[in-house]
mmCIF file with all atom_site columns, C-alpha atoms in Angstrom:
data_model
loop_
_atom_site.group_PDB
_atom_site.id
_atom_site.type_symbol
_atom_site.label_atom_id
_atom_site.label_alt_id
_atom_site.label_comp_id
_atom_site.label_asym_id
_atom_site.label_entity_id
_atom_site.label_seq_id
_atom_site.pdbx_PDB_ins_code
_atom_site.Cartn_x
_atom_site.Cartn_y
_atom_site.Cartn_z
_atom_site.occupancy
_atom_site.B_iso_or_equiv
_atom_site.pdbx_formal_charge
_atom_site.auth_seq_id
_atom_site.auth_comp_id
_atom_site.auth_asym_id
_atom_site.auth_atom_id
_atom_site.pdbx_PDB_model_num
ATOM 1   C CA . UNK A 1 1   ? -26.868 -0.592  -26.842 1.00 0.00 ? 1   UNK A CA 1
ATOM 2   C CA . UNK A 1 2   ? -23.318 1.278   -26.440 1.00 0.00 ? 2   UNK A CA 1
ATOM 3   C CA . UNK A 1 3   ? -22.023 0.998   -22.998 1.00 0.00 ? 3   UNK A CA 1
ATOM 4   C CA . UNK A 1 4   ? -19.111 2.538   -21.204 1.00 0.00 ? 4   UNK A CA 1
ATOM 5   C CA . UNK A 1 5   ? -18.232 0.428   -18.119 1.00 0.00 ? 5   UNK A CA 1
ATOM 6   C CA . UNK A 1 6   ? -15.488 1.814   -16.073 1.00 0.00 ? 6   UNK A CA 1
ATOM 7   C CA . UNK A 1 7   ? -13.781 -0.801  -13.475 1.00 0.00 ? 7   UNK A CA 1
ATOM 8   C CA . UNK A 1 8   ? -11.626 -0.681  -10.820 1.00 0.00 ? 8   UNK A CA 1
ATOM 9   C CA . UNK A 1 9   ? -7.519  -1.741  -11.952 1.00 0.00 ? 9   UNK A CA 1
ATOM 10  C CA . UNK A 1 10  ? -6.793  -2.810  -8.763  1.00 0.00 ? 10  UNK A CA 1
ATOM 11  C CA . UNK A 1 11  ? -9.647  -5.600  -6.502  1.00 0.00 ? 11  UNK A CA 1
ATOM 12  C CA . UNK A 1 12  ? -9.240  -7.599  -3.803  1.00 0.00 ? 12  UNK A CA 1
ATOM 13  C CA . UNK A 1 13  ? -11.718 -9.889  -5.923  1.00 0.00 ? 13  UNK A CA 1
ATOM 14  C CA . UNK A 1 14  ? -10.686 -11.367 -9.449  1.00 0.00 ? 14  UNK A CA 1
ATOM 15  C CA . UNK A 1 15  ? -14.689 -10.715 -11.210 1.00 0.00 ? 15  UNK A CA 1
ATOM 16  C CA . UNK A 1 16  ? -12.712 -10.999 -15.058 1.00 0.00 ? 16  UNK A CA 1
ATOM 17  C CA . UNK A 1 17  ? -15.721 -13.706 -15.798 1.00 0.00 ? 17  UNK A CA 1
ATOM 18  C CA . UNK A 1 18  ? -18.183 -11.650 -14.443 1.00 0.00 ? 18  UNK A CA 1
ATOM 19  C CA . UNK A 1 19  ? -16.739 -8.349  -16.613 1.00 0.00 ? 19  UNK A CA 1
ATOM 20  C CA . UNK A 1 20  ? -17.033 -10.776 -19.648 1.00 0.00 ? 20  UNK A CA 1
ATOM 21  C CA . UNK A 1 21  ? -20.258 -11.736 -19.325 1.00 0.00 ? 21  UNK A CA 1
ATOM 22  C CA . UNK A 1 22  ? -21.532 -8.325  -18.494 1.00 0.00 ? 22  UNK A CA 1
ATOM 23  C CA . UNK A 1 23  ? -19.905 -7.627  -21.779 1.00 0.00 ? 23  UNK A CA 1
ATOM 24  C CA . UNK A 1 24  ? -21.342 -10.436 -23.609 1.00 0.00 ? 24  UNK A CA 1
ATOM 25  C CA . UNK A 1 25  ? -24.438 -9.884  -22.854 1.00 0.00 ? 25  UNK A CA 1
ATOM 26  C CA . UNK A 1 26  ? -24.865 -6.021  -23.745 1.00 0.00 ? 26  UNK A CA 1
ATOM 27  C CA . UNK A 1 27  ? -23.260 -6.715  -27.009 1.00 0.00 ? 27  UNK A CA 1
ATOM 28  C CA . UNK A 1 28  ? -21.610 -3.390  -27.671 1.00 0.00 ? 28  UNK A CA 1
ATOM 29  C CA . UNK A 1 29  ? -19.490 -2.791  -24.628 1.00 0.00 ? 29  UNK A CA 1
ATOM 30  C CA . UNK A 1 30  ? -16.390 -0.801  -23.856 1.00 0.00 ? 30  UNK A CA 1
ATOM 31  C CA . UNK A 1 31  ? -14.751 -2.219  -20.529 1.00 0.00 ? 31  UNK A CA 1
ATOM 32  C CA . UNK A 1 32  ? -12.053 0.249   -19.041 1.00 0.00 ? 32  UNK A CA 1
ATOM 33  C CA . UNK A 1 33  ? -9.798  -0.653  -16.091 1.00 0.00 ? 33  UNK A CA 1
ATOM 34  C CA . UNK A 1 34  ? -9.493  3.165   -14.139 1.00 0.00 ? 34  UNK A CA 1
ATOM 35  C CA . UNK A 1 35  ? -6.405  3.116   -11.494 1.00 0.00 ? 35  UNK A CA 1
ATOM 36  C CA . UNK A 1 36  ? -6.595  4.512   -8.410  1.00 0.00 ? 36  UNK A CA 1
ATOM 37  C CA . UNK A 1 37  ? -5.233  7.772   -9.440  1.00 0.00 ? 37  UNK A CA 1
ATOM 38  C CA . UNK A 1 38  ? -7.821  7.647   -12.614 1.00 0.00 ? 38  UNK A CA 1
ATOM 39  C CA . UNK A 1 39  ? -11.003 6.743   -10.169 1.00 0.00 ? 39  UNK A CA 1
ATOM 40  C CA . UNK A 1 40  ? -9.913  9.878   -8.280  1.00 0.00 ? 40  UNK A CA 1
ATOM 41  C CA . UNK A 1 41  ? -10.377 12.584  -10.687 1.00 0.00 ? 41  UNK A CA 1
ATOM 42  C CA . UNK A 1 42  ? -13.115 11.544  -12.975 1.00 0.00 ? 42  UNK A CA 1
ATOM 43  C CA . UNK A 1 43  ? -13.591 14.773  -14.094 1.00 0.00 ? 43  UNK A CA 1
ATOM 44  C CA . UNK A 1 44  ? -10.400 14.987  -15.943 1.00 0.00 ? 44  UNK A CA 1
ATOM 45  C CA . UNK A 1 45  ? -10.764 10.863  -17.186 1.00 0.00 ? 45  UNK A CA 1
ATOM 46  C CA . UNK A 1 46  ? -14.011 11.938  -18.913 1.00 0.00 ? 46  UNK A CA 1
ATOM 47  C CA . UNK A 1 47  ? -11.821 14.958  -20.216 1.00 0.00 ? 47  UNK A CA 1
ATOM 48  C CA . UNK A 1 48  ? -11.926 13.551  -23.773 1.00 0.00 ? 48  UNK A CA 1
ATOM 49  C CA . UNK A 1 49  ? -15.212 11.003  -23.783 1.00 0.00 ? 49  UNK A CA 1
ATOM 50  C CA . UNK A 1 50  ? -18.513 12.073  -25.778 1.00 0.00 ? 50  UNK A CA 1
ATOM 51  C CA . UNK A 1 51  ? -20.545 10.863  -22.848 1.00 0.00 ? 51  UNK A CA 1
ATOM 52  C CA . UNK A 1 52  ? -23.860 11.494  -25.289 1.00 0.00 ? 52  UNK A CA 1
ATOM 53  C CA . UNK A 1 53  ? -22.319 8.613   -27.800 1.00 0.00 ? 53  UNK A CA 1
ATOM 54  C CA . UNK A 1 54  ? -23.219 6.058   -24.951 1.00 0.00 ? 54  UNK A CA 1
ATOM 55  C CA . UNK A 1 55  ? -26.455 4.337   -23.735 1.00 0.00 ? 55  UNK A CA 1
ATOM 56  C CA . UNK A 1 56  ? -24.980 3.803   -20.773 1.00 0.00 ? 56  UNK A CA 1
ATOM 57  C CA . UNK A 1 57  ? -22.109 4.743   -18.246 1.00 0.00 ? 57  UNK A CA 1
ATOM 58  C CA . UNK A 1 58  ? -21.748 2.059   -15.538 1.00 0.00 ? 58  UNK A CA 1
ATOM 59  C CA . UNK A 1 59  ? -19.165 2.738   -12.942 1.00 0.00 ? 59  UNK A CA 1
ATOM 60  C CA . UNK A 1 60  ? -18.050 -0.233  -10.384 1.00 0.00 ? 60  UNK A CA 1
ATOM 61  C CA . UNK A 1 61  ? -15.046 1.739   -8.777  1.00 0.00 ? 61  UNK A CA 1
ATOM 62  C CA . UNK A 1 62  ? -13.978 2.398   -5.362  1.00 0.00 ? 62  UNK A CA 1
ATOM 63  C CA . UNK A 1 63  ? -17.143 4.539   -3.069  1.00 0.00 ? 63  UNK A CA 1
ATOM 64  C CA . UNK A 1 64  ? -15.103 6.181   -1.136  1.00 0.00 ? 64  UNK A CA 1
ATOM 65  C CA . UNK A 1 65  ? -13.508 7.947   -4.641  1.00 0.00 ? 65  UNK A CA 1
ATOM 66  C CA . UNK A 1 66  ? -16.686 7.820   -5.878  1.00 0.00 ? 66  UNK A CA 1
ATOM 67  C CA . UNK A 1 67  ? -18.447 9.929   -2.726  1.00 0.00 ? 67  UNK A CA 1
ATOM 68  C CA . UNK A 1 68  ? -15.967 12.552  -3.325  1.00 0.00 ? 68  UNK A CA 1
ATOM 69  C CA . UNK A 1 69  ? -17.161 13.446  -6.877  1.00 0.00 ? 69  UNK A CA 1
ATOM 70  C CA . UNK A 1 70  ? -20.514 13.877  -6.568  1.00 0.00 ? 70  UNK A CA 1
ATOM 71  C CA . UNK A 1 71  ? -20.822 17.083  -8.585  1.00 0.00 ? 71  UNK A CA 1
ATOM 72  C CA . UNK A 1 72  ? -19.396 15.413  -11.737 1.00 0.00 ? 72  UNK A CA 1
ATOM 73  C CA . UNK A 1 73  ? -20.760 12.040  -11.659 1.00 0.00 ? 73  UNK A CA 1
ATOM 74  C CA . UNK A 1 74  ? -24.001 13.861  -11.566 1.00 0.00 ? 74  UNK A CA 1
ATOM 75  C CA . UNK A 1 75  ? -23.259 15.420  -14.727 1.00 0.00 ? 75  UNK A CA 1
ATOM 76  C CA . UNK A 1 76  ? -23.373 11.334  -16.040 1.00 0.00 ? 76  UNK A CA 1
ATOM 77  C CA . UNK A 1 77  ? -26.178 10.663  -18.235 1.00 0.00 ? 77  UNK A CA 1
ATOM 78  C CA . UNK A 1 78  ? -28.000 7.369   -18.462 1.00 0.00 ? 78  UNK A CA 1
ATOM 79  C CA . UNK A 1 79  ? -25.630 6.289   -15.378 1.00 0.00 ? 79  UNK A CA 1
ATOM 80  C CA . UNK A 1 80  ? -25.501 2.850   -13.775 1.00 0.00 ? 80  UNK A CA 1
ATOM 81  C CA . UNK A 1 81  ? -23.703 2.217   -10.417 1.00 0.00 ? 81  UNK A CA 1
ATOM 82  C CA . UNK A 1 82  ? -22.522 -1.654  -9.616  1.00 0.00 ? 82  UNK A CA 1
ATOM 83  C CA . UNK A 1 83  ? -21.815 -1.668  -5.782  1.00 0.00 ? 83  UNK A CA 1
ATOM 84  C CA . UNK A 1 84  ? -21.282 -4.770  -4.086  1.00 0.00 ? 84  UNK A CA 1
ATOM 85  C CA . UNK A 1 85  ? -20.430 -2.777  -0.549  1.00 0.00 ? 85  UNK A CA 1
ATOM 86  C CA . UNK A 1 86  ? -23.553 -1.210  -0.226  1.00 0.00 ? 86  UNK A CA 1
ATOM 87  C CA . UNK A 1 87  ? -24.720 -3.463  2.899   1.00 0.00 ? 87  UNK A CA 1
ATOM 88  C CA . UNK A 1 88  ? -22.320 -1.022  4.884   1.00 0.00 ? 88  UNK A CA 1
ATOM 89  C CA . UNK A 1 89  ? -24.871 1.529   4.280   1.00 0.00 ? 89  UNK A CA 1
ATOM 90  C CA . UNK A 1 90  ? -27.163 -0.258  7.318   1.00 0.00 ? 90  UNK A CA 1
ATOM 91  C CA . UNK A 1 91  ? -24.747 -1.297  9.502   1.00 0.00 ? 91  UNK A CA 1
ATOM 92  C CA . UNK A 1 92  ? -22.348 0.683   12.672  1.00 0.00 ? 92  UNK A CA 1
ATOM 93  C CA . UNK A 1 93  ? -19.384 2.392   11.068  1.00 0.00 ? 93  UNK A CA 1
ATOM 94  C CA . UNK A 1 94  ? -17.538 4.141   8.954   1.00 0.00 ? 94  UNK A CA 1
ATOM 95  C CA . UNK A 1 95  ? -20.459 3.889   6.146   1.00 0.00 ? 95  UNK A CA 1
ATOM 96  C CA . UNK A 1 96  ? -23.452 4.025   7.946   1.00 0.00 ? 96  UNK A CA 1
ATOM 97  C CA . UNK A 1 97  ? -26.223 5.505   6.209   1.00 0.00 ? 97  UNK A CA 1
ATOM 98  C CA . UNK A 1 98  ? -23.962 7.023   3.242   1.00 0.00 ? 98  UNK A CA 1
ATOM 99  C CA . UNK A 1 99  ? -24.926 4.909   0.487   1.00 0.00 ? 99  UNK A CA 1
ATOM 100 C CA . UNK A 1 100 ? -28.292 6.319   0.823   1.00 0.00 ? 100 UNK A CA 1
ATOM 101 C CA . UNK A 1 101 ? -27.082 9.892   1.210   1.00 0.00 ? 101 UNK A CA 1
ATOM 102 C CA . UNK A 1 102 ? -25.289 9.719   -2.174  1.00 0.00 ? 102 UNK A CA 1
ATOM 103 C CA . UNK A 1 103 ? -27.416 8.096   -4.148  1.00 0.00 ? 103 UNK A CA 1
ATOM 104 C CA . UNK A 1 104 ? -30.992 10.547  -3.085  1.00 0.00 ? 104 UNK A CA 1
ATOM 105 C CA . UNK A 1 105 ? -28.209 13.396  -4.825  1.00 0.00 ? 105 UNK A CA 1
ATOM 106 C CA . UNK A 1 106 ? -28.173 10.573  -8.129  1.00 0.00 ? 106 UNK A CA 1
ATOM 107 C CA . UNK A 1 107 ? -32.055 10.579  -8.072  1.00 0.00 ? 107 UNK A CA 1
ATOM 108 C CA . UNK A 1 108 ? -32.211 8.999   -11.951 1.00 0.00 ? 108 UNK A CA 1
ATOM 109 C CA . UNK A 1 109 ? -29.209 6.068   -11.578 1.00 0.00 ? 109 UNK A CA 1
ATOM 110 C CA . UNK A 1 110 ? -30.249 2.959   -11.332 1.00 0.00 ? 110 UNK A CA 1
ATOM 111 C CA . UNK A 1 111 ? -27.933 1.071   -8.653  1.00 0.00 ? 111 UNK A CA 1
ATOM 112 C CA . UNK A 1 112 ? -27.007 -2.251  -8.881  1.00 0.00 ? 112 UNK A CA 1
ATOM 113 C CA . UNK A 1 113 ? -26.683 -4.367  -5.833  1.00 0.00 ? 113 UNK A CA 1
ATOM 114 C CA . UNK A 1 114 ? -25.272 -8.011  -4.736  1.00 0.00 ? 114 UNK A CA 1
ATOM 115 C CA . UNK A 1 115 ? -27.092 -8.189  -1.502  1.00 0.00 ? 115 UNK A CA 1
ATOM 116 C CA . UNK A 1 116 ? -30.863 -8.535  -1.740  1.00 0.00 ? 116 UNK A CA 1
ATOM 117 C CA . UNK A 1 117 ? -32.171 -7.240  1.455   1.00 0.00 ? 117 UNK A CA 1
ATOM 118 C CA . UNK A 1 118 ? -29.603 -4.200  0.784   1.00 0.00 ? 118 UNK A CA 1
ATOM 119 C CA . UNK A 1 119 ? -31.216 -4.192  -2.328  1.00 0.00 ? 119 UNK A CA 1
ATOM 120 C CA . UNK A 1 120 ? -34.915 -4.010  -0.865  1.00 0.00 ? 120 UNK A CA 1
ATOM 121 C CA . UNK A 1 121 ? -33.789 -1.259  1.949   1.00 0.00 ? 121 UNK A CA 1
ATOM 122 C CA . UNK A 1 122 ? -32.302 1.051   -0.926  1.00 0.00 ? 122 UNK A CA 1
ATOM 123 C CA . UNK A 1 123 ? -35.642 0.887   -2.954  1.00 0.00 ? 123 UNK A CA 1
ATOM 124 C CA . UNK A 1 124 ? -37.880 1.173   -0.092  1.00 0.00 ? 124 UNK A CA 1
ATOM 125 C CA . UNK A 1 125 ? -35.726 4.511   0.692   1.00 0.00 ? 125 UNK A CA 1
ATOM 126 C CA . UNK A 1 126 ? -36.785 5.796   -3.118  1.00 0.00 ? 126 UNK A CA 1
ATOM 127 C CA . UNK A 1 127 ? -33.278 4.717   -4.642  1.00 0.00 ? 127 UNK A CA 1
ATOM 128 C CA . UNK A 1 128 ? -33.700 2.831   -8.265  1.00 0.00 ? 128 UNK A CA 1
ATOM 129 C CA . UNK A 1 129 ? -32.154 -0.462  -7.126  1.00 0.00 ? 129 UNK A CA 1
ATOM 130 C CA . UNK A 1 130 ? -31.721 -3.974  -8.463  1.00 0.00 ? 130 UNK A CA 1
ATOM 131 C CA . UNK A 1 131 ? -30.138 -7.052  -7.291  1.00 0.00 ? 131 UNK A CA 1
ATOM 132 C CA . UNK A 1 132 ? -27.655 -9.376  -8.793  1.00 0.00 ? 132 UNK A CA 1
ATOM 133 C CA . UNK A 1 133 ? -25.892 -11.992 -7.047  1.00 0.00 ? 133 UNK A CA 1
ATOM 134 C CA . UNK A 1 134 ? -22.543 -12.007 -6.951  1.00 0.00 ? 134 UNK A CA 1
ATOM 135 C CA . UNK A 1 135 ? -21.972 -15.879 -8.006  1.00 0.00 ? 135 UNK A CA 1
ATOM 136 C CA . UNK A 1 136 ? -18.783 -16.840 -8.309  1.00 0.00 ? 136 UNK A CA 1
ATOM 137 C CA . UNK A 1 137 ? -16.339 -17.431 -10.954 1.00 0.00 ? 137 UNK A CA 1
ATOM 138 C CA . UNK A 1 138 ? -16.520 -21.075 -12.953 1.00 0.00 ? 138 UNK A CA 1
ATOM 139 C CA . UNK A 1 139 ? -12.900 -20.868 -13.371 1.00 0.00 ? 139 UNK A CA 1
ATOM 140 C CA . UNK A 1 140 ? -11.125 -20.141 -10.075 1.00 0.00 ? 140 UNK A CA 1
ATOM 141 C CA . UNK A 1 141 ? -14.241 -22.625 -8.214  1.00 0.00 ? 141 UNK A CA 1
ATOM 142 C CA . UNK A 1 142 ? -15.329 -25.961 -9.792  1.00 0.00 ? 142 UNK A CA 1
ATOM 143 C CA . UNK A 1 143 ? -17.107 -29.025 -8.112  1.00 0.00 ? 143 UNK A CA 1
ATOM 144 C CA . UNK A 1 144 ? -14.248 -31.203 -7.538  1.00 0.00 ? 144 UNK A CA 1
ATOM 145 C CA . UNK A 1 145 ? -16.413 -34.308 -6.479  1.00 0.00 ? 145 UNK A CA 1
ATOM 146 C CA . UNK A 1 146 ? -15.017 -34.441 -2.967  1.00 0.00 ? 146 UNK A CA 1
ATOM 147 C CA . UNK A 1 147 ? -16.945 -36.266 -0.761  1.00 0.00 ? 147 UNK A CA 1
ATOM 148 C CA . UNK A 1 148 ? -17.623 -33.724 2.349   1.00 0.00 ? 148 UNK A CA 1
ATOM 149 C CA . UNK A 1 149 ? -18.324 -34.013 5.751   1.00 0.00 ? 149 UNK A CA 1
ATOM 150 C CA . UNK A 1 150 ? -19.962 -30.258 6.010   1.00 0.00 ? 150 UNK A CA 1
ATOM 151 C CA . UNK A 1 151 ? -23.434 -29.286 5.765   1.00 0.00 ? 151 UNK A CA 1
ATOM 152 C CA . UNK A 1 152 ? -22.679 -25.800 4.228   1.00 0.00 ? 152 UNK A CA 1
ATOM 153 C CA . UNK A 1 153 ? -19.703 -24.219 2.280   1.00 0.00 ? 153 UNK A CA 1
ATOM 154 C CA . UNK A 1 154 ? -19.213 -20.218 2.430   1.00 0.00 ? 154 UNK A CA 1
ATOM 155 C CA . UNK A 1 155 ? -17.158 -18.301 -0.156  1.00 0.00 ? 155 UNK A CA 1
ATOM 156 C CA . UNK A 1 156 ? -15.965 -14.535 0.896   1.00 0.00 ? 156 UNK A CA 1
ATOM 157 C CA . UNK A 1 157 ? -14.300 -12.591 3.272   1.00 0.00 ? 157 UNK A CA 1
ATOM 158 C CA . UNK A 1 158 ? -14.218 -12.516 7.491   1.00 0.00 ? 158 UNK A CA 1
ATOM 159 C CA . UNK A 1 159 ? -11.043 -10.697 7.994   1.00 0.00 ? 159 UNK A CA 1
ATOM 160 C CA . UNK A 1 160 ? -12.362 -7.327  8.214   1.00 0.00 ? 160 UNK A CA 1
ATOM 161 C CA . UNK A 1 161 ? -14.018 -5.940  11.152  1.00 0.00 ? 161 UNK A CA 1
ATOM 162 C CA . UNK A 1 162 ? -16.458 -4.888  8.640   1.00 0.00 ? 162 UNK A CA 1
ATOM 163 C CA . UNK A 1 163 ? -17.806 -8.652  8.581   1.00 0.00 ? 163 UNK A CA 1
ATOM 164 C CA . UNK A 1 164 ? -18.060 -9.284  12.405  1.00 0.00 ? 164 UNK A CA 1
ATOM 165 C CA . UNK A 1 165 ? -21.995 -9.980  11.788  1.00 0.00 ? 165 UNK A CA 1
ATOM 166 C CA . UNK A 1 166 ? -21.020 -12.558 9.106   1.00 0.00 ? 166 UNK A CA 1
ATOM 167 C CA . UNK A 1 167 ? -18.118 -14.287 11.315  1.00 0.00 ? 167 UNK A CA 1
ATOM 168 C CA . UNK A 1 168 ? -20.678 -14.317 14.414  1.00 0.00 ? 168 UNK A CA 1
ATOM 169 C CA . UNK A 1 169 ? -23.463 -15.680 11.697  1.00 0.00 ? 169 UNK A CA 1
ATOM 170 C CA . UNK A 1 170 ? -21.424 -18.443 10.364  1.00 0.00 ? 170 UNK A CA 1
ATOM 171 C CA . UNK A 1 171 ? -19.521 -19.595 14.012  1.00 0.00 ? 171 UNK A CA 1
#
């Protein structure tokens, strides 16, 4: 299978391992790091790509670029869409509910989610969904053998206000 997978250049989140073993795993795979500037106008990245010489087209960039270009991503075929945010979709703000808006207008993508009761909400709403955990990467984290005096460890992110639910879960 020939697959175009388009990334964002610049994370907050180092997922190199996790590109690699996408990668690995689908054998014939063509990994592309899009700036910001090239996640904005998709339209004129795809300028000179056969789109019809891929299997698949999976895009992991930035939703709120991604919203804005709804008339040409649905001219994708075979399209994929990696989107570890989604769980903004059911929650107050900014997001609320627009996950699910964009992807009833991408009726034939199959979305790929890290949060599995986002995961079940999208496909009970009609959207093609599947989960895949996020893990973490065996290189940055290893088991050091520390003896510790916690009963639970938690990897990710609290800063935002986005993650007040998660900060009040975890205190």
């Amino acid at each position: 299978m020939k697959v175009l997978f388009l990334v964002q250049r610049e994370q907050r989140v180092i997922l190199d391992r996790f590109y690699d073993s996408i990668c690995r795993h689908l054998g014939d795979c063509e990994l592309r790091w899009l700036s910001s500037s090239e996640q904005a106008n998709l339209k004129q990245y795809f300028n000179n790509i056969d789109v019809s010489s891929y299997d698949r087209i999976i895009l992991f960039l930035r939703f709120k670029k991604e919203i804005k270009q709804i008339r040409f991503i649905r001219s994708l075929p075979n399209l994929v869409i990696l989107e570890h945010d989604a769980y903004q979709n059911f929650i107050p703000g900014k997001y609320q509910g627009r996950f699910s808006r964009h992807y009833r207008k991408l009726p034939w993508a199959r979305v790929i989610t890290s949060g599995y009761q986002v995961c079940k909400k999208l496909s009970d709403e009609g959207v093609d969904a599947v989960f895949v955990p996020k893990g973490y990467d065996q290189e940055l984290l290893t088991n050091r053998g520390f003896k510790r005096d916690i009963e639970l460890g938690f990897l990710g992110s609290l800063g935002h206000e986005m993650y007040g639910q998660r900060r009040a879960l975890l205190e």
